Each structure stands twice: as structure tokens, then as C-alpha cells.
One Martini backbone bead per residue (centre of mass of N, CA, C, O) as a GRO file, in nm:
protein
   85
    1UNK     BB    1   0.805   0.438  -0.832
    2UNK     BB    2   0.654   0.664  -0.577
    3UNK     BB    3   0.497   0.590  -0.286
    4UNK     BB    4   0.336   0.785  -0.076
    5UNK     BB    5   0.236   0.559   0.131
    6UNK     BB    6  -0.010   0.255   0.266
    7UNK     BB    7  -0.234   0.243   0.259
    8UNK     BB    8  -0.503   0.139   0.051
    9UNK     BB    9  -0.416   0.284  -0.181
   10UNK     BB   10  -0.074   0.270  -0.185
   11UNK     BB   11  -0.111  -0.026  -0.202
   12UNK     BB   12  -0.269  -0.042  -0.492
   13UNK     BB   13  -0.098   0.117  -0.645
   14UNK     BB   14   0.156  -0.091  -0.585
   15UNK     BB   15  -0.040  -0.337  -0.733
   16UNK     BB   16  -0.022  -0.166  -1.044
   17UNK     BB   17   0.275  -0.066  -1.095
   18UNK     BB   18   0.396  -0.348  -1.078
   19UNK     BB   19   0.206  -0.494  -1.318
   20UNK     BB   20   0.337  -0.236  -1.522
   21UNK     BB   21   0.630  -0.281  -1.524
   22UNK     BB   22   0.724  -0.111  -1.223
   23UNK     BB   23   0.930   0.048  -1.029
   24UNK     BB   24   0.838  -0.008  -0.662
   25UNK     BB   25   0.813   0.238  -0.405
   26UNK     BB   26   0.712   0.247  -0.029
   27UNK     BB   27   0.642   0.513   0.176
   28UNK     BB   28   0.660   0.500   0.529
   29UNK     BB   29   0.646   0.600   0.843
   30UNK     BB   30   0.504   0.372   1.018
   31UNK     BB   31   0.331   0.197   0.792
   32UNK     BB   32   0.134  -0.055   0.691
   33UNK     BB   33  -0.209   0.074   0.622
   34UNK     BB   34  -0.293   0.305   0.820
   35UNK     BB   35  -0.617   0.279   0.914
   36UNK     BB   36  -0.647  -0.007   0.925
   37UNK     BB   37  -0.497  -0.065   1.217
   38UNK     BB   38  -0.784   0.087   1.356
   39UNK     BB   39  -0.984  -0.156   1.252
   40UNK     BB   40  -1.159  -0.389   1.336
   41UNK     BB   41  -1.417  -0.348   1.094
   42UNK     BB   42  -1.497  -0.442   0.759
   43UNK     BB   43  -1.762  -0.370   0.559
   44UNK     BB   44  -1.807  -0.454   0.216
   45UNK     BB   45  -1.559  -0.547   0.095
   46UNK     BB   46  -1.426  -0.662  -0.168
   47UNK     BB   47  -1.484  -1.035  -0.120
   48UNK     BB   48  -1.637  -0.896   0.186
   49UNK     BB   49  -1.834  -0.915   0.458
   50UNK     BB   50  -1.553  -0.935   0.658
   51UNK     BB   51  -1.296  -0.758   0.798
   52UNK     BB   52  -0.978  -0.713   0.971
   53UNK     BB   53  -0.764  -0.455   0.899
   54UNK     BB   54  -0.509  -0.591   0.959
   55UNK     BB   55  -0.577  -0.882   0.754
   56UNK     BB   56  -0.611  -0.665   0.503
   57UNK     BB   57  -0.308  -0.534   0.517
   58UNK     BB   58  -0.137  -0.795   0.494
   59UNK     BB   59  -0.319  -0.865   0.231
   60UNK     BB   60  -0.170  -0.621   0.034
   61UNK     BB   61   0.144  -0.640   0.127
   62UNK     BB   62   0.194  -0.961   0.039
   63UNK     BB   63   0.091  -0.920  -0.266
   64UNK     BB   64   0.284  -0.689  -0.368
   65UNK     BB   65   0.548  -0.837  -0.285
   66UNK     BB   66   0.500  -1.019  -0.506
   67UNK     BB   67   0.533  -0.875  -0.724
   68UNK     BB   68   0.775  -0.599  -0.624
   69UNK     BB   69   0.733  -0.432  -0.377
   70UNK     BB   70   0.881  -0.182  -0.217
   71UNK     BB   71   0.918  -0.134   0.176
   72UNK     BB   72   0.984   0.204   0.328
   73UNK     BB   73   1.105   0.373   0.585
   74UNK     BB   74   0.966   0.725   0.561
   75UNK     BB   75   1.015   1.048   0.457
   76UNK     BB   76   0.917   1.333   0.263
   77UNK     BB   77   1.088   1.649   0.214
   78UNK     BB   78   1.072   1.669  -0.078
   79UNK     BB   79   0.957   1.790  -0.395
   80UNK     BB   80   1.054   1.736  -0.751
   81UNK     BB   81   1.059   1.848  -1.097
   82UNK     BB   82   1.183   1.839  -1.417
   83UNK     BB   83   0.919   1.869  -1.647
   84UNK     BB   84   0.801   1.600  -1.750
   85UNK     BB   85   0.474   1.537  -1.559
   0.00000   0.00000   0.00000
């Protein structure tokens, strides 16, 4: 599985398609985070009451890592399917 992005969606896809047992990259141009990066608080996130954007991606990108994603810079120039998706 390849996922493009690392935003919080791109790390929570990528610590469930871990979880079932896909072998997953994360491609991310400038890096983990996405928007969480510049968020000073994150308020009412499932979990917390209060947390730092930063500290909220660090903590989804050490758990991905944890299941075996692995993180990638880079962009995807072309996206093509063989027809079978």
C-alpha cells in the first residue's frame, strides 16, 4: 500500500493498513504532520483534552513506525492502474 500524504489522515491509514497486515509507504513531500505542524492546540482530539499539533504527529508517526510503515520524501509524478483496483 502506498499512501500519499502524512497529514493525520495518511499516518491513521497507514497504522490500520499496517494493522492488516499490508506492507505500507507513506510519501510525504515535506514531511509527517501535514496541517498538525502548524497547530499550536488541538482541543476535544478522541484521547485528549488539549494537545500540541506537533506532539499530537509525533505520536501517530512513532506508532505507524511501531506496526512497520515506513516513511518516505517525495511526490508522486503519475498515478496509473493496471485495471484490477
Amino acid at each position: 500500500m502506498i499512501i500519499l500524504g502524512a497529514g493525520a489522515a495518511g499516518l491513521a491509514a497507514g497504522l490500520y493498513t499496517t494493522r492488516a497486515m499490508m506492507k505500507t509507504l507513506i510519501l510525504e513531500s515535506i514531511g509527517p504532520g501535514g496541517q498538525l505542524l502548524i497547530t499550536d492546540e488541538i482541543e476535544n482530539y478522541p484521547g485528549f483534552l488539549s494537545i500540541d499539533g506537533l506532539e499530537l504527529m509525533q505520536a501517530m508517526k512513532n506508532q505507524g513506525e511501531e506496526y512497520g510503515v515506513v516513511f518516505e520524501k517525495g511526490k508522486a509524478e503519475k498515478i496509473t492502474s493496471d485495471g484490477n483496483c
